[in-house]
mmCIF file of C-alpha atoms and ligand atoms in Angstrom:
data_model
loop_
_atom_site.group_PDB
_atom_site.id
_atom_site.type_symbol
_atom_site.label_atom_id
_atom_site.label_comp_id
_atom_site.label_asym_id
_atom_site.label_seq_id
_atom_site.Cartn_x
_atom_site.Cartn_y
_atom_site.Cartn_z
ATOM 1 C CA MET A 1 0.035 0.403 -0.100
ATOM 2 C CA LYS A 2 1.104 3.503 -0.491
ATOM 3 C CA GLN A 3 1.373 6.024 1.826
ATOM 4 C CA THR A 4 2.824 9.751 2.318
ATOM 5 C CA MET A 5 5.231 11.107 4.645
ATOM 6 C CA LEU A 6 5.987 14.556 5.233
ATOM 7 C CA LEU A 7 9.525 15.462 6.300
ATOM 8 C CA LYS A 8 10.318 19.138 7.318
ATOM 9 C CA LEU A 9 13.515 20.350 5.794
ATOM 10 C CA ALA A 10 15.785 23.045 7.710
ATOM 11 C CA PRO A 11 17.904 24.536 5.350
ATOM 12 C CA THR A 12 20.424 27.241 6.142
ATOM 13 C CA PRO A 13 19.149 30.491 4.594
ATOM 14 C CA GLU A 14 21.225 29.962 1.745
ATOM 15 C CA GLN A 15 20.103 26.850 0.584
ATOM 16 C CA ALA A 16 16.538 28.310 1.520
ATOM 17 C CA GLN A 17 16.765 30.937 -1.309
ATOM 18 C CA ALA A 18 18.311 28.343 -3.612
ATOM 19 C CA LEU A 19 15.288 26.266 -2.944
ATOM 20 C CA LEU A 20 13.116 28.887 -3.363
ATOM 21 C CA GLU A 21 14.685 30.471 -6.551
ATOM 22 C CA THR A 22 14.487 26.582 -8.321
ATOM 23 C CA VAL A 23 10.905 26.568 -7.149
ATOM 24 C CA HIS A 24 10.031 29.700 -8.828
ATOM 25 C CA ALA A 25 12.285 29.031 -12.041
ATOM 26 C CA PHE A 26 10.474 25.643 -12.146
ATOM 27 C CA ASN A 27 6.922 26.452 -12.268
ATOM 28 C CA ALA A 28 7.758 29.789 -14.551
ATOM 29 C CA ALA A 29 9.209 27.155 -16.699
ATOM 30 C CA CYS A 30 6.254 24.924 -16.729
ATOM 31 C CA ASP A 31 3.986 28.447 -17.682
ATOM 32 C CA TYR A 32 6.005 28.750 -20.681
ATOM 33 C CA VAL A 33 6.395 24.877 -21.785
ATOM 34 C CA ALA A 34 2.110 24.656 -21.183
ATOM 35 C CA SER A 35 1.791 27.999 -23.484
ATOM 36 C CA GLN A 36 3.742 26.565 -26.197
ATOM 37 C CA ALA A 37 2.175 22.920 -25.824
ATOM 38 C CA PHE A 38 -1.394 25.096 -25.631
ATOM 39 C CA GLU A 39 -0.679 27.538 -28.947
ATOM 40 C CA ALA A 40 0.932 24.570 -30.699
ATOM 41 C CA GLY A 41 -1.823 21.673 -29.846
ATOM 42 C CA VAL A 42 0.876 19.346 -28.759
ATOM 43 C CA ALA A 43 1.011 17.142 -25.657
ATOM 44 C CA ASN A 44 3.918 14.799 -26.610
ATOM 45 C CA LYS A 45 6.852 15.163 -24.269
ATOM 46 C CA PHE A 46 9.288 14.604 -27.273
ATOM 47 C CA GLU A 47 7.740 17.131 -29.356
ATOM 48 C CA LEU A 48 7.665 19.576 -26.702
ATOM 49 C CA GLN A 49 11.346 18.573 -25.500
ATOM 50 C CA LYS A 50 12.515 19.769 -28.888
ATOM 51 C CA MET A 51 10.650 22.842 -29.056
ATOM 52 C CA THR A 52 11.450 24.125 -25.439
ATOM 53 C CA TYR A 53 14.296 22.399 -24.028
ATOM 54 C CA GLY A 54 16.861 25.234 -25.492
ATOM 55 C CA GLU A 55 14.662 27.674 -23.722
ATOM 56 C CA LEU A 56 14.502 26.071 -20.135
ATOM 57 C CA ARG A 57 17.951 25.676 -20.466
ATOM 58 C CA THR A 58 19.273 29.255 -21.498
ATOM 59 C CA THR A 59 16.402 31.547 -20.242
ATOM 60 C CA TYR A 60 15.153 29.693 -17.162
ATOM 61 C CA HIS A 61 18.690 28.528 -15.974
ATOM 62 C CA LEU A 62 17.035 24.600 -15.025
ATOM 63 C CA PRO A 63 19.620 21.523 -15.168
ATOM 64 C CA ALA A 64 19.098 19.429 -17.803
ATOM 65 C CA GLN A 65 17.088 16.932 -15.456
ATOM 66 C CA LEU A 66 15.240 19.407 -14.125
ATOM 67 C CA ALA A 67 13.650 20.802 -17.600
ATOM 68 C CA ILE A 68 12.806 17.385 -18.668
ATOM 69 C CA ARG A 69 10.829 16.867 -15.508
ATOM 70 C CA CYS A 70 9.338 20.225 -15.729
ATOM 71 C CA ILE A 71 8.139 19.071 -19.564
ATOM 72 C CA SER A 72 6.418 16.320 -18.430
ATOM 73 C CA LYS A 73 4.586 17.910 -15.853
ATOM 74 C CA ALA A 74 3.886 20.603 -17.817
ATOM 75 C CA SER A 75 2.751 17.906 -20.775
ATOM 76 C CA ASP A 76 0.768 15.945 -17.979
ATOM 77 C CA VAL A 77 -1.485 18.793 -16.851
ATOM 78 C CA TYR A 78 -2.140 19.975 -20.711
ATOM 79 C CA LYS A 79 -2.943 16.647 -21.606
ATOM 80 C CA ARG A 80 -5.784 16.181 -19.197
ATOM 81 C CA ASP A 81 -7.688 19.024 -20.739
ATOM 82 C CA LYS A 82 -6.587 20.447 -23.695
ATOM 83 C CA SER A 83 -9.385 23.166 -23.909
ATOM 84 C CA ILE A 84 -7.631 25.474 -21.415
ATOM 85 C CA GLN A 85 -4.118 26.621 -21.146
ATOM 86 C CA PRO A 86 -2.668 25.351 -17.611
ATOM 87 C CA THR A 87 -1.199 27.764 -15.185
ATOM 88 C CA PHE A 88 1.296 27.022 -12.391
ATOM 89 C CA ARG A 89 1.499 28.879 -8.959
ATOM 90 C CA PRO A 90 4.673 30.425 -8.570
ATOM 91 C CA GLU A 91 5.130 28.204 -5.663
ATOM 92 C CA GLY A 92 3.642 25.030 -7.162
ATOM 93 C CA ALA A 93 5.066 21.711 -5.745
ATOM 94 C CA MET A 94 8.036 20.170 -7.469
ATOM 95 C CA VAL A 95 8.598 16.714 -8.256
ATOM 96 C CA TYR A 96 11.945 15.148 -7.300
ATOM 97 C CA ASP A 97 13.022 12.169 -8.585
ATOM 98 C CA GLU A 98 16.138 9.624 -7.818
ATOM 99 C CA ARG A 99 17.938 11.290 -10.524
ATOM 100 C CA VAL A 100 17.796 14.926 -8.854
ATOM 101 C CA MET A 101 17.488 13.727 -4.886
ATOM 102 C CA SER A 102 19.213 11.402 -2.791
ATOM 103 C CA PHE A 103 19.172 10.428 0.489
ATOM 104 C CA LYS A 104 22.520 10.890 2.576
ATOM 105 C CA GLY A 105 21.277 8.473 5.541
ATOM 106 C CA LEU A 106 18.763 9.663 8.037
ATOM 107 C CA THR A 107 19.785 13.119 8.295
ATOM 108 C CA THR A 108 20.395 14.863 4.818
ATOM 109 C CA VAL A 109 19.021 14.817 1.479
ATOM 110 C CA SER A 110 20.961 16.088 -1.471
ATOM 111 C CA LEU A 111 18.662 18.445 -3.911
ATOM 112 C CA LEU A 112 19.160 19.571 -7.049
ATOM 113 C CA THR A 113 18.972 23.155 -7.254
ATOM 114 C CA LEU A 114 19.808 25.745 -9.837
ATOM 115 C CA GLN A 115 23.426 26.181 -8.027
ATOM 116 C CA GLY A 116 24.045 22.784 -7.754
ATOM 117 C CA ARG A 117 23.218 19.869 -5.488
ATOM 118 C CA VAL A 118 22.715 21.524 -2.178
ATOM 119 C CA LEU A 119 22.772 18.860 0.766
ATOM 120 C CA VAL A 120 19.783 20.079 3.522
ATOM 121 C CA PRO A 121 19.689 18.847 6.809
ATOM 122 C CA PHE A 122 16.104 17.102 8.123
ATOM 123 C CA ARG A 123 14.245 15.943 11.048
ATOM 124 C CA MET A 124 12.544 12.735 11.586
ATOM 125 C CA GLY A 125 10.767 11.684 14.315
ATOM 126 C CA GLY A 126 11.228 7.832 15.523
ATOM 127 C CA TYR A 127 7.978 6.239 13.940
ATOM 128 C CA GLN A 128 9.054 7.735 10.548
ATOM 129 C CA GLU A 129 12.797 6.283 11.238
ATOM 130 C CA SER A 130 11.348 2.820 11.089
ATOM 131 C CA ARG A 131 9.865 3.589 7.946
ATOM 132 C CA PHE A 132 12.944 5.213 6.169
ATOM 133 C CA GLU A 133 13.652 1.972 4.530
ATOM 134 C CA SER A 134 10.880 1.985 2.666
ATOM 135 C CA ILE A 135 10.846 5.116 0.746
ATOM 136 C CA LYS A 136 10.071 4.913 -2.665
ATOM 137 C CA GLY A 137 12.453 6.984 -5.292
ATOM 138 C CA GLN A 138 9.986 10.087 -5.679
ATOM 139 C CA ALA A 139 9.058 13.165 -3.501
ATOM 140 C CA ASP A 140 7.267 16.225 -3.934
ATOM 141 C CA LEU A 141 8.847 19.511 -2.888
ATOM 142 C CA LEU A 142 6.285 21.441 -0.865
ATOM 143 C CA TYR A 143 6.642 25.169 0.109
ATOM 144 C CA ARG A 144 3.911 26.392 2.548
ATOM 145 C CA GLU A 145 3.853 29.211 5.111
ATOM 146 C CA GLY A 146 7.655 29.823 4.582
ATOM 147 C CA ILE A 147 8.939 25.960 5.060
ATOM 148 C CA PHE A 148 10.066 23.796 2.810
ATOM 149 C CA SER A 149 9.207 19.866 3.502
ATOM 150 C CA LEU A 150 9.192 16.672 1.318
ATOM 151 C CA ALA A 151 6.557 14.582 0.369
ATOM 152 C CA VAL A 152 8.248 11.016 0.012
ATOM 153 C CA THR A 153 6.197 8.080 -0.783
ATOM 154 C CA LEU A 154 6.253 5.145 0.773
ATOM 155 C CA GLU A 155 5.402 1.562 0.047
ATOM 156 C CA VAL A 156 4.043 0.101 3.120
ATOM 157 C CA PRO A 157 3.832 -3.771 3.402
ATOM 158 C CA THR A 158 0.537 -4.464 4.576
ATOM 159 C CA PRO A 159 -0.407 -7.596 6.899
ATOM 160 C CA GLU A 160 -3.022 -10.438 6.106
ATOM 161 C CA PRO A 161 -6.224 -9.609 7.497
ATOM 162 C CA GLN A 162 -6.338 -11.028 11.211
ATOM 163 C CA GLU A 163 -8.988 -13.654 11.851
ATOM 164 C CA THR A 164 -11.937 -12.382 13.225
ATOM 165 C CA THR A 165 -15.133 -13.845 15.277
ATOM 166 C CA ASP A 166 -17.045 -10.424 15.443
ATOM 167 C CA THR A 167 -17.586 -7.310 13.983
ATOM 168 C CA LEU A 168 -17.193 -3.870 15.580
ATOM 169 C CA GLY A 169 -20.509 -1.894 13.449
ATOM 170 C CA VAL A 170 -19.707 1.766 13.172
ATOM 171 C CA ASP A 171 -22.298 4.419 12.259
ATOM 172 C CA LEU A 172 -20.911 7.725 10.880
ATOM 173 C CA GLY A 173 -22.756 10.966 11.734
ATOM 174 C CA ILE A 174 -23.144 14.207 12.350
ATOM 175 C CA ILE A 175 -23.546 14.835 16.230
ATOM 176 C CA ASN A 176 -21.781 11.976 16.770
ATOM 177 C CA LEU A 177 -19.235 11.718 13.913
ATOM 178 C CA ALA A 178 -18.798 7.999 14.397
ATOM 179 C CA THR A 179 -20.734 6.091 17.213
ATOM 180 C CA ASP A 180 -19.434 1.808 17.514
ATOM 181 C CA SER A 181 -21.812 -1.137 18.639
ATOM 182 C CA ARG A 182 -20.058 -1.245 21.605
ATOM 183 C CA GLY A 183 -21.560 2.061 22.493
ATOM 184 C CA GLU A 184 -19.147 4.401 22.274
ATOM 185 C CA SER A 185 -19.514 7.679 20.660
ATOM 186 C CA PHE A 186 -16.991 10.400 19.080
ATOM 187 C CA SER A 187 -18.454 13.560 19.283
ATOM 188 C CA GLY A 188 -18.116 15.999 16.503
ATOM 189 C CA GLU A 189 -18.925 18.630 19.215
ATOM 190 C CA ALA A 190 -15.077 20.345 19.634
ATOM 191 C CA VAL A 191 -15.055 20.263 15.707
ATOM 192 C CA GLU A 192 -18.366 21.954 15.542
ATOM 193 C CA LYS A 193 -17.462 24.470 17.973
ATOM 194 C CA ASN A 194 -14.142 25.209 15.421
ATOM 195 C CA ARG A 195 -16.110 25.427 12.703
ATOM 196 C CA ILE A 196 -18.516 28.137 14.236
ATOM 197 C CA ARG A 197 -15.843 30.094 15.748
ATOM 198 C CA HIS A 198 -14.132 29.961 12.346
ATOM 199 C CA HIS A 199 -17.140 31.082 10.117
ATOM 200 C CA VAL A 200 -17.806 34.180 12.696
ATOM 201 C CA LEU A 201 -14.293 35.204 11.961
ATOM 202 C CA ARG A 202 -14.799 34.682 8.201
ATOM 203 C CA GLN A 203 -17.851 37.054 7.812
ATOM 204 C CA ARG A 204 -16.011 39.691 9.444
ATOM 205 C CA LEU A 205 -13.234 39.758 7.225
ATOM 206 C CA GLN A 206 -15.104 39.014 4.271
ATOM 207 C CA LYS A 207 -16.849 42.411 5.137
ATOM 208 C CA HIS A 208 -12.894 43.881 5.119
ATOM 209 C CA GLY A 209 -12.302 42.526 1.851
ATOM 210 C CA THR A 210 -8.408 44.102 2.261
ATOM 211 C CA LYS A 211 -5.369 42.052 0.953
ATOM 212 C CA SER A 212 -4.574 41.542 4.677
ATOM 213 C CA ALA A 213 -8.171 40.213 5.030
ATOM 214 C CA LYS A 214 -7.796 38.030 2.044
ATOM 215 C CA ARG A 215 -4.220 36.183 3.343
ATOM 216 C CA HIS A 216 -5.960 36.008 6.706
ATOM 217 C CA LEU A 217 -9.089 33.885 5.467
ATOM 218 C CA LYS A 218 -6.836 32.074 3.377
ATOM 219 C CA ASN A 219 -5.033 30.754 6.365
ATOM 220 C CA LEU A 220 -8.376 30.405 8.453
ATOM 221 C CA SER A 221 -9.558 27.727 6.241
ATOM 222 C CA GLY A 222 -6.284 25.953 5.986
ATOM 223 C CA LYS A 223 -6.604 25.989 9.721
ATOM 224 C CA GLU A 224 -10.142 24.431 10.294
ATOM 225 C CA ALA A 225 -8.941 21.669 7.609
ATOM 226 C CA ARG A 226 -6.148 20.807 9.877
ATOM 227 C CA PHE A 227 -8.264 20.607 12.687
ATOM 228 C CA LYS A 228 -11.109 18.366 10.926
ATOM 229 C CA ARG A 229 -8.170 16.009 9.446
ATOM 230 C CA ASN A 230 -6.879 15.483 13.130
ATOM 231 C CA THR A 231 -9.977 14.855 14.387
ATOM 232 C CA ASN A 232 -10.667 12.502 11.980
ATOM 233 C CA HIS A 233 -7.092 10.915 12.223
ATOM 234 C CA VAL A 234 -7.970 10.211 16.031
ATOM 235 C CA ILE A 235 -11.053 8.596 15.871
ATOM 236 C CA SER A 236 -10.168 6.470 13.032
ATOM 237 C CA LYS A 237 -7.180 5.701 14.934
ATOM 238 C CA CYS A 238 -9.025 4.814 17.937
ATOM 239 C CA ILE A 239 -11.724 2.575 16.085
ATOM 240 C CA VAL A 240 -8.891 0.641 14.523
ATOM 241 C CA GLN A 241 -6.871 0.017 17.697
ATOM 242 C CA LYS A 242 -9.959 -1.098 19.775
ATOM 243 C CA ALA A 243 -11.130 -3.223 16.626
ATOM 244 C CA LYS A 244 -7.732 -4.853 16.800
ATOM 245 C CA ALA A 245 -7.477 -5.397 20.526
ATOM 246 C CA ASN A 246 -10.492 -7.330 20.812
ATOM 247 C CA GLY A 247 -10.531 -9.241 17.569
ATOM 248 C CA GLN A 248 -12.824 -8.138 15.929
ATOM 249 C CA ALA A 249 -13.376 -6.862 12.200
ATOM 250 C CA ILE A 250 -14.661 -3.476 11.212
ATOM 251 C CA ALA A 251 -18.091 -2.558 9.479
ATOM 252 C CA ILE A 252 -19.409 0.577 8.088
ATOM 253 C CA GLU A 253 -22.119 1.887 5.626
ATOM 254 C CA GLU A 254 -21.688 2.198 1.899
ATOM 255 C CA LEU A 255 -20.527 6.020 1.748
ATOM 256 C CA ARG A 256 -23.090 6.971 -0.991
ATOM 257 C CA HIS A 257 -25.988 5.674 1.424
ATOM 258 C CA ILE A 258 -24.656 7.560 4.498
ATOM 259 C CA ARG A 259 -25.081 10.801 2.634
ATOM 260 C CA GLN A 260 -28.329 10.272 1.377
ATOM 261 C CA ARG A 261 -29.561 9.657 4.758
ATOM 262 C CA THR A 262 -28.078 12.223 6.926
ATOM 263 C CA GLU A 263 -29.607 14.597 3.797
ATOM 264 C CA ARG A 264 -32.783 13.116 4.744
ATOM 265 C CA THR A 265 -32.979 13.616 8.504
ATOM 266 C CA VAL A 266 -30.731 16.913 8.741
ATOM 267 C CA ARG A 267 -32.877 20.192 9.658
ATOM 268 C CA HIS A 268 -32.335 23.047 7.042
ATOM 269 C CA SER A 269 -30.294 24.938 9.870
ATOM 270 C CA GLN A 270 -28.208 21.923 10.213
ATOM 271 C CA ARG A 271 -27.034 21.911 6.749
ATOM 272 C CA ALA A 272 -23.962 24.085 6.541
ATOM 273 C CA ARG A 273 -22.625 21.900 9.490
ATOM 274 C CA HIS A 274 -23.554 18.896 7.308
ATOM 275 C CA SER A 275 -21.757 19.952 4.073
ATOM 276 C CA SER A 276 -18.679 21.062 6.008
ATOM 277 C CA TRP A 277 -18.150 17.902 7.525
ATOM 278 C CA THR A 278 -16.266 14.963 5.516
ATOM 279 C CA PHE A 279 -17.675 11.485 5.882
ATOM 280 C CA GLY A 280 -15.663 10.871 2.847
ATOM 281 C CA GLN A 281 -11.816 11.423 4.747
ATOM 282 C CA LEU A 282 -12.757 9.645 8.327
ATOM 283 C CA ARG A 283 -14.321 6.755 6.052
ATOM 284 C CA PHE A 284 -10.984 6.827 4.273
ATOM 285 C CA PHE A 285 -8.666 7.035 7.450
ATOM 286 C CA LEU A 286 -10.640 3.953 8.634
ATOM 287 C CA SER A 287 -10.010 1.858 5.488
ATOM 288 C CA TYR A 288 -6.395 2.479 5.419
ATOM 289 C CA LYS A 289 -5.657 2.367 9.011
ATOM 290 C CA ALA A 290 -7.529 -0.809 9.097
ATOM 291 C CA ALA A 291 -5.569 -2.279 6.295
ATOM 292 C CA LEU A 292 -2.339 -1.567 8.050
ATOM 293 C CA ALA A 293 -3.552 -3.131 11.157
ATOM 294 C CA GLY A 294 -4.489 -6.229 9.718
ATOM 295 C CA VAL A 295 -8.051 -5.380 10.485
ATOM 296 C CA PRO A 296 -10.962 -6.656 8.013
ATOM 297 C CA LEU A 297 -13.047 -3.809 7.105
ATOM 298 C CA HIS A 298 -16.660 -4.353 5.493
ATOM 299 C CA THR A 299 -18.910 -2.428 4.074
ATOM 300 C CA VAL A 300 -22.676 -3.121 4.750
ATOM 301 C CA ASP A 301 -25.893 -2.396 2.754
ATOM 302 C CA PRO A 302 -27.195 0.523 4.804
ATOM 303 C CA ARG A 303 -30.969 0.501 3.773
ATOM 304 C CA ASN A 304 -32.901 0.119 7.045
ATOM 305 C CA THR A 305 -30.080 0.123 9.538
ATOM 306 C CA SER A 306 -31.876 3.148 11.115
ATOM 307 C CA ARG A 307 -34.948 2.602 11.227
ATOM 308 C CA THR A 308 -34.553 -1.141 12.176
ATOM 309 C CA CYS A 309 -35.030 -2.328 15.833
ATOM 310 C CA HIS A 310 -32.068 -4.485 16.917
ATOM 311 C CA ILE A 311 -33.591 -6.112 19.369
ATOM 312 C CA CYS A 312 -36.727 -7.676 17.540
ATOM 313 C CA GLY A 313 -35.995 -6.594 13.968
ATOM 314 C CA TYR A 314 -39.260 -4.365 13.443
ATOM 315 C CA CYS A 315 -38.512 -1.865 10.855
ATOM 316 C CA ALA A 316 -40.613 1.173 10.323
ATOM 317 C CA ARG A 317 -39.733 4.694 9.591
ATOM 318 C CA GLU A 318 -41.507 5.832 12.613
ATOM 319 C CA ASN A 319 -38.858 3.774 15.195
ATOM 320 C CA HIS A 320 -36.554 6.615 14.222
ATOM 321 C CA LYS A 321 -38.044 9.390 16.361
ATOM 322 C CA SER A 322 -35.319 11.829 16.144
ATOM 323 C CA GLN A 323 -31.741 12.455 15.118
ATOM 324 C CA ALA A 324 -30.970 10.866 18.749
ATOM 325 C CA SER A 325 -33.534 8.740 19.729
ATOM 326 C CA PHE A 326 -34.727 5.374 18.284
ATOM 327 C CA VAL A 327 -38.053 4.128 20.156
ATOM 328 C CA CYS A 328 -39.271 0.537 18.343
ATOM 329 C CA CYS A 329 -43.090 0.436 17.905
ATOM 330 C CA SER A 330 -43.283 -3.128 18.092
ATOM 331 C CA CYS A 331 -41.325 -4.292 21.215
ATOM 332 C CA GLY A 332 -40.905 -0.744 22.894
ATOM 333 C CA TYR A 333 -37.329 -0.739 23.088
ATOM 334 C CA ALA A 334 -35.892 2.365 23.430
ATOM 335 C CA GLY A 335 -32.530 3.896 22.987
ATOM 336 C CA ASN A 336 -29.870 6.068 21.278
ATOM 337 C CA ALA A 337 -30.386 5.964 17.664
ATOM 338 C CA ASP A 338 -26.826 5.991 16.379
ATOM 339 C CA LEU A 339 -25.742 2.943 18.872
ATOM 340 C CA ASN A 340 -29.126 1.212 17.368
ATOM 341 C CA ALA A 341 -27.629 1.529 13.553
ATOM 342 C CA ALA A 342 -24.150 0.526 14.605
ATOM 343 C CA LEU A 343 -25.723 -2.754 16.091
ATOM 344 C CA ASN A 344 -27.494 -2.908 12.961
ATOM 345 C CA ILE A 345 -24.333 -2.453 10.912
ATOM 346 C CA SER A 346 -22.432 -4.550 12.975
ATOM 347 C CA ARG A 347 -24.837 -7.516 12.372
ATOM 348 C CA ALA A 348 -25.176 -6.802 8.478
ATOM 349 C CA VAL A 349 -21.929 -8.114 7.997
ATOM 350 C CA VAL A 350 -21.644 -11.321 5.557
ATOM 351 C CA MET A 351 -17.705 -12.635 6.627
ATOM 352 C CA GLN A 352 -16.045 -11.699 3.720
ATOM 353 C CA PRO A 353 -13.620 -8.789 3.447
ATOM 354 C CA ILE A 354 -14.142 -6.216 1.103
ATOM 355 C CA VAL A 355 -11.471 -6.947 -1.703
ATOM 356 C CA ALA A 356 -12.276 -10.577 -1.562
ATOM 357 C CA SER A 357 -16.037 -9.981 -2.330
ATOM 358 C CA GLU A 358 -15.066 -7.515 -5.064
ATOM 359 C CA ASN A 359 -12.998 -10.484 -6.585
ATOM 360 C CA ARG A 360 -15.935 -12.923 -6.764
ATOM 361 C CA TRP A 361 -17.953 -10.466 -8.032
ATOM 362 C CA ASN A 362 -15.813 -9.931 -10.828
ATOM 363 C CA ASN A 363 -15.038 -13.646 -11.485
ATOM 364 C CA HIS A 364 -18.868 -14.174 -11.131
ATOM 365 C CA ARG A 365 -19.198 -11.470 -13.919
ATOM 366 C CA PHE A 366 -16.643 -12.509 -16.566
ATOM 367 C CA GLY A 367 -15.324 -15.914 -15.362
HETATM 368 ZN ZN1 LIG B 401 -38.047 -3.882 18.551
#
């Protein structure tokens, strides 16, 4: 399984200058190649190389390998949509491969710049060190808020899924971001408070409309996204560890249906709250963390999970009284609606990991 690891670089001021110059030149050169590609309607890399290589070397001062990378990047983006001329941010990401980047042990990386190669120190945590061996030959050089980092790609071995006899059902929601079938809830309260605080600030800044207000706005949306992301990381990690410790598989609903279900039950006033939440991310984190931990992950048919009583199996829309509460019209069971759904999800599992069931489907279809 492929994963990305972010290494924070600690360049000297001279090195930072050289890196920044290189990033600027590289992206300006990408703009140039894209303009040539667009004008001539040429996407082929070899053709583009004939057309632009000389200019990239002389006007943009790119070393040979970076010129090739630049042509390749501009061509790839142009190919995606030939109806528009692609443009590149001056500080956009720059791809380094093994010809222009090499690691010198666990502390420095050699990067090619307009000034030649620079040996840039970086810091690595203990956890990162343990995974250093699996770094693949390519990385993105990123420059954000004055900091350089390398996003390196790792090839991480995934263990065989463990044998399980039981399933932890997980209901993804709005008020509670996740509720598992053992009754533990992961509240979205902190995230929601954060969102409201940012929302108020944002409205105030939008009224200003000045340049600094715009910059502030941009930072704000970055901060909010990072907070959400972190919350999703914490929740998914907690659920996966719990399932692993208990020898359980994990079951969640199929994503498309989660949106449908919540849209129906969400009041209008909660729309903003809902749309700004990212079920997709939490689901994605759950699935890759489960794979890394060897915990099987199942998706189940979500129809009726929220309106079926987990005690007697009676299914009716009237059972689901409100967002929070469930009262069975047949046996009288009353309880938390999310927990009832999580228990139904846990039971809906046919003991087949997702991958295996997809393979079976393919065989059935083609074989
Ligand atoms: Zn019942």
